[in-house]
Amino acid sequence: TKCIVRVEECRGPVDCGWGKPISESLATVKIPCIFIPPENRFTYLWKMLIPDQQSLILPNDSAILEVHRDTHPVAFQCDTTENNEIVASVKYTVYTTAELETRRLKRPATDIVLVFVLITGVIVCIGVIFALIFIILHWAAVKAFWVSKVGKGSKEEQSSSQGSVRTIEEAPGSGSVLASGSRLASGSALASGSRLASGSRLASATVSVPTPTPTTSHIDTTGQEQESFHEWNNEEEN
């Protein structure tokens, strides 16, 4: 049903960065060039990189180079060419024996942390799986427990809300009692004040009004009668 017409290669960037050795020991290191089978399709050029100097071309033209460790770290580069065109380039750093031992001592701590994290994740996953299986097998019991718990929580909320409503209802009653007490107190105070004020006014009125003497009033009335009698006689004579 399907027919492969041809296979085309897809090439990426030429610079492949820093690679990792195939194998390494305390004495030697094996580093490969970039290639695809067949190996003899490409040509390989190995270089030793020297800081601030021109790189040194090595006579080895194989795809894999075996290097002996030196007293100082050395960098190597392999250029893979096809038809006099560089198609890939990769670099390697070959460390000394002392540096290799130091790097190996640092790795176990990292490896222990990774193993611990991995084991913890596996245990958590297994626990979650067992919990899900238990819930599925005992769904009725879990549902009944959950319903009872939710019902208890709702009852507690209702009781707390009723208690709050009662406290709110009691608070206005006490306020009305206090208000009525204050009103009565103010009314009694006003009544007593008005009584005292009226009493003091009556007392001042009784003290300030003088009692008239009978003699002066009689004299005034007889004098007025005499004057009116003389006026009437004068009018008759005229």
Tab-separated table of C-alpha atoms in Angstrom:
chain	number	residue	atom	x	y	z
A	1	THR	CA	0.000	0.000	0.000
A	2	LYS	CA	2.976	2.324	0.524
A	3	CYS	CA	6.018	2.835	-1.653
A	4	ILE	CA	9.258	4.541	-0.511
A	5	VAL	CA	10.536	6.573	-3.435
A	6	ARG	CA	13.767	7.854	-1.907
A	7	VAL	CA	15.399	8.834	1.391
A	8	GLU	CA	16.840	12.310	1.730
A	9	GLU	CA	19.268	13.448	4.402
A	10	CYS	CA	18.521	16.409	6.607
A	11	ARG	CA	21.656	18.167	7.747
A	12	GLY	CA	21.776	20.413	10.779
A	13	PRO	CA	24.364	22.998	11.862
A	14	VAL	CA	27.994	22.110	11.200
A	15	ASP	CA	29.177	22.962	14.731
A	16	CYS	CA	27.968	20.194	17.065
A	17	GLY	CA	29.524	21.689	20.206
A	18	TRP	CA	31.217	19.579	22.881
A	19	GLY	CA	30.761	15.818	22.781
A	20	LYS	CA	31.142	12.984	25.298
A	21	PRO	CA	33.685	10.161	24.998
A	22	ILE	CA	32.557	6.654	24.086
A	23	SER	CA	34.560	5.126	26.893
A	24	GLU	CA	37.209	6.340	29.313
A	25	SER	CA	39.512	4.868	31.904
A	26	LEU	CA	42.240	6.256	34.135
A	27	ALA	CA	44.775	5.882	31.320
A	28	THR	CA	42.996	6.284	27.958
A	29	VAL	CA	39.922	7.878	26.370
A	30	LYS	CA	38.061	6.946	23.177
A	31	ILE	CA	36.418	9.841	21.331
A	32	PRO	CA	34.400	9.515	18.057
A	33	CYS	CA	33.782	11.782	15.080
A	34	ILE	CA	30.311	12.573	13.757
A	35	PHE	CA	29.308	10.167	10.995
A	36	ILE	CA	26.551	7.887	9.711
A	37	PRO	CA	27.038	4.432	8.206
A	38	PRO	CA	28.868	3.559	6.132
A	39	GLU	CA	31.908	4.936	7.946
A	40	ASN	CA	34.159	5.090	4.863
A	41	ARG	CA	31.773	7.498	3.162
A	42	PHE	CA	33.384	10.461	4.953
A	43	THR	CA	36.900	11.621	5.669
A	44	TYR	CA	37.970	12.687	9.146
A	45	LEU	CA	40.447	15.305	10.279
A	46	TRP	CA	41.638	15.349	13.906
A	47	LYS	CA	43.102	18.464	15.486
A	48	MET	CA	44.638	19.237	18.861
A	49	LEU	CA	43.499	22.658	20.064
A	50	ILE	CA	46.193	24.772	21.683
A	51	PRO	CA	45.197	28.031	23.435
A	52	ASP	CA	46.288	31.194	21.583
A	53	GLN	CA	48.041	29.132	18.907
A	54	GLN	CA	47.269	27.394	15.655
A	55	SER	CA	45.699	23.970	16.087
A	56	LEU	CA	47.914	20.919	15.539
A	57	ILE	CA	46.700	18.450	12.884
A	58	LEU	CA	47.023	14.796	13.903
A	59	PRO	CA	47.955	12.023	11.451
A	60	ASN	CA	45.060	9.819	12.547
A	61	ASP	CA	42.177	9.877	10.029
A	62	SER	CA	39.905	7.226	11.603
A	63	ALA	CA	36.418	7.874	12.923
A	64	ILE	CA	37.434	6.962	16.507
A	65	LEU	CA	40.546	8.314	18.223
A	66	GLU	CA	42.121	6.761	21.329
A	67	VAL	CA	44.008	9.295	23.437
A	68	HIS	CA	46.295	8.727	26.446
A	69	ARG	CA	45.824	11.075	29.324
A	70	ASP	CA	48.423	13.739	29.851
A	71	THR	CA	49.549	15.793	32.847
A	72	HIS	CA	47.278	18.643	31.753
A	73	PRO	CA	43.845	18.657	30.078
A	74	VAL	CA	43.854	18.638	26.273
A	75	ALA	CA	41.106	19.626	23.796
A	76	PHE	CA	40.581	17.789	20.515
A	77	GLN	CA	38.425	18.564	17.488
A	78	CYS	CA	37.238	16.289	14.668
A	79	ASP	CA	35.976	17.653	11.355
A	80	THR	CA	33.868	15.325	9.217
A	81	THR	CA	34.126	16.159	5.524
A	82	GLU	CA	32.366	14.936	2.397
A	83	ASN	CA	33.494	15.987	-1.068
A	84	ASN	CA	35.922	18.469	0.536
A	85	GLU	CA	33.058	20.072	2.475
A	86	ILE	CA	32.827	20.072	6.265
A	87	VAL	CA	29.478	18.558	7.246
A	88	ALA	CA	30.067	18.234	11.014
A	89	SER	CA	32.552	19.322	13.676
A	90	VAL	CA	32.767	18.222	17.315
A	91	LYS	CA	35.125	18.970	20.222
A	92	TYR	CA	36.241	16.934	23.249
A	93	THR	CA	38.155	17.684	26.442
A	94	VAL	CA	40.432	14.962	27.796
A	95	TYR	CA	41.028	15.554	31.513
A	96	THR	CA	43.994	14.381	33.561
A	97	THR	CA	43.832	11.370	35.865
A	98	ALA	CA	43.595	13.562	38.988
A	99	GLU	CA	40.770	15.633	37.495
A	100	LEU	CA	38.953	12.460	36.447
A	101	GLU	CA	39.126	11.085	40.004
A	102	THR	CA	37.850	14.396	41.375
A	103	ARG	CA	34.931	14.397	38.943
A	104	ARG	CA	34.091	10.805	39.849
A	105	LEU	CA	34.013	11.706	43.550
A	106	LYS	CA	31.563	14.555	42.876
A	107	ARG	CA	29.185	12.435	40.816
A	108	PRO	CA	28.047	9.986	43.545
A	109	ALA	CA	26.464	12.797	45.596
A	110	THR	CA	24.431	13.857	42.579
A	111	ASP	CA	23.594	10.258	41.784
A	112	ILE	CA	22.399	9.665	45.352
A	113	VAL	CA	20.095	12.691	45.176
A	114	LEU	CA	18.678	11.539	41.850
A	115	VAL	CA	18.126	8.015	43.154
A	116	PHE	CA	16.414	9.352	46.297
A	117	VAL	CA	14.105	11.575	44.233
A	118	LEU	CA	13.321	8.685	41.902
A	119	ILE	CA	12.531	6.277	44.749
A	120	THR	CA	10.360	8.884	46.491
A	121	GLY	CA	8.409	9.526	43.300
A	122	VAL	CA	7.870	5.791	42.760
A	123	ILE	CA	6.628	5.336	46.348
A	124	VAL	CA	4.222	8.287	46.024
A	125	CYS	CA	2.855	6.952	42.744
A	126	ILE	CA	2.332	3.482	44.231
A	127	GLY	CA	0.546	5.013	47.244
A	128	VAL	CA	-1.768	7.033	45.012
A	129	ILE	CA	-2.575	3.951	42.930
A	130	PHE	CA	-3.394	1.877	46.036
A	131	ALA	CA	-5.566	4.707	47.403
A	132	LEU	CA	-7.534	4.878	44.148
A	133	ILE	CA	-8.000	1.101	44.129
A	134	PHE	CA	-9.226	1.162	47.749
A	135	ILE	CA	-11.711	3.961	46.965
A	136	ILE	CA	-13.039	2.095	43.929
A	137	LEU	CA	-13.476	-1.184	45.839
A	138	HIS	CA	-15.067	0.440	48.920
A	139	TRP	CA	-16.965	3.234	47.209
A	140	ALA	CA	-20.162	2.721	49.232
A	141	ALA	CA	-18.381	2.973	52.594
A	142	VAL	CA	-16.368	5.992	51.466
A	143	LYS	CA	-19.510	7.707	50.182
A	144	ALA	CA	-21.410	7.037	53.450
A	145	PHE	CA	-18.492	8.381	55.495
A	146	TRP	CA	-18.269	11.474	53.333
A	147	VAL	CA	-22.030	12.114	53.545
A	148	SER	CA	-22.003	11.754	57.346
A	149	LYS	CA	-19.058	14.114	57.610
A	150	VAL	CA	-20.705	16.712	55.387
A	151	GLY	CA	-24.002	16.404	57.320
A	152	LYS	CA	-22.234	16.897	60.636
A	153	GLY	CA	-20.472	19.955	59.297
A	154	SER	CA	-23.749	21.437	58.018
A	155	LYS	CA	-25.440	20.834	61.393
A	156	GLU	CA	-22.611	22.588	63.197
A	157	GLU	CA	-22.895	25.537	60.808
A	158	GLN	CA	-26.669	25.740	61.377
A	159	SER	CA	-26.262	25.642	65.170
A	160	SER	CA	-23.624	28.345	65.051
A	161	SER	CA	-25.824	30.525	62.806
A	162	GLN	CA	-28.830	30.068	65.152
A	163	GLY	CA	-26.666	31.025	68.135
A	164	SER	CA	-25.540	34.178	66.358
A	165	VAL	CA	-29.183	35.062	65.515
A	166	ARG	CA	-30.187	34.637	69.168
A	167	THR	CA	-27.407	36.889	70.341
A	168	ILE	CA	-28.473	39.496	67.773
A	169	GLU	CA	-32.130	39.278	68.963
A	170	GLU	CA	-31.112	39.602	72.619
A	171	ALA	CA	-29.011	42.645	71.935
A	172	PRO	CA	-31.929	44.907	70.747
A	173	GLY	CA	-34.066	43.896	73.792
A	174	SER	CA	-31.407	44.976	76.213
A	175	GLY	CA	-31.050	48.195	74.259
A	176	SER	CA	-34.800	48.905	74.528
A	177	VAL	CA	-34.712	48.243	78.263
A	178	LEU	CA	-31.834	50.641	78.638
A	179	ALA	CA	-33.615	53.185	76.453
A	180	SER	CA	-36.834	52.954	78.496
A	181	GLY	CA	-34.831	53.257	81.721
A	182	SER	CA	-33.086	56.329	80.453
A	183	ARG	CA	-36.394	57.811	79.269
A	184	LEU	CA	-38.001	57.222	82.679
A	185	ALA	CA	-35.019	58.741	84.406
A	186	SER	CA	-35.090	61.784	82.171
A	187	GLY	CA	-38.904	62.134	82.617
A	188	SER	CA	-38.651	61.961	86.384
A	189	ALA	CA	-35.810	64.438	86.325
A	190	LEU	CA	-37.829	66.829	84.154
A	191	ALA	CA	-40.932	66.414	86.348
A	192	SER	CA	-38.979	67.083	89.516
A	193	GLY	CA	-37.300	70.063	87.852
A	194	SER	CA	-40.627	71.524	86.681
A	195	ARG	CA	-42.143	71.061	90.132
A	196	LEU	CA	-39.227	72.770	91.763
A	197	ALA	CA	-39.415	75.614	89.232
A	198	SER	CA	-43.191	76.123	89.763
A	199	GLY	CA	-42.749	76.010	93.516
A	200	SER	CA	-40.031	78.623	93.397
A	201	ARG	CA	-42.144	80.855	91.128
A	202	LEU	CA	-45.149	80.612	93.480
A	203	ALA	CA	-42.955	81.460	96.398
A	204	SER	CA	-41.522	84.470	94.610
A	205	ALA	CA	-45.021	85.599	93.593
A	206	THR	CA	-46.354	85.397	97.109
A	207	VAL	CA	-43.402	87.260	98.472
A	208	SER	CA	-43.382	90.067	95.870
A	209	VAL	CA	-47.132	90.938	95.907
A	210	PRO	CA	-47.800	93.403	98.783
A	211	THR	CA	-51.052	93.310	100.730
A	212	PRO	CA	-53.120	96.488	100.275
A	213	THR	CA	-54.187	98.522	103.352
A	214	PRO	CA	-57.920	99.117	103.743
A	215	THR	CA	-57.577	102.748	104.796
A	216	THR	CA	-55.837	103.978	101.665
A	217	SER	CA	-58.318	102.286	99.345
A	218	HIS	CA	-61.288	103.753	101.252
A	219	ILE	CA	-59.801	107.230	101.153
A	220	ASP	CA	-59.202	106.997	97.440
A	221	THR	CA	-62.779	105.872	96.723
A	222	THR	CA	-64.425	108.610	98.874
A	223	GLY	CA	-62.251	111.244	97.201
A	224	GLN	CA	-63.317	110.046	93.763
A	225	GLU	CA	-66.993	110.060	94.765
A	226	GLN	CA	-66.723	113.648	96.086
A	227	GLU	CA	-65.110	114.862	92.893
A	228	SER	CA	-67.814	113.247	90.737
A	229	PHE	CA	-70.576	114.764	92.950
A	230	HIS	CA	-69.103	118.317	92.573
A	231	GLU	CA	-68.890	117.910	88.831
A	232	TRP	CA	-72.559	116.851	88.639
A	233	ASN	CA	-73.666	119.868	90.792
A	234	ASN	CA	-71.805	122.249	88.539
A	235	GLU	CA	-73.473	120.785	85.476
A	236	GLU	CA	-76.945	121.151	87.101
A	237	GLU	CA	-76.374	124.798	88.006
A	238	ASN	CA	-75.272	125.657	84.532
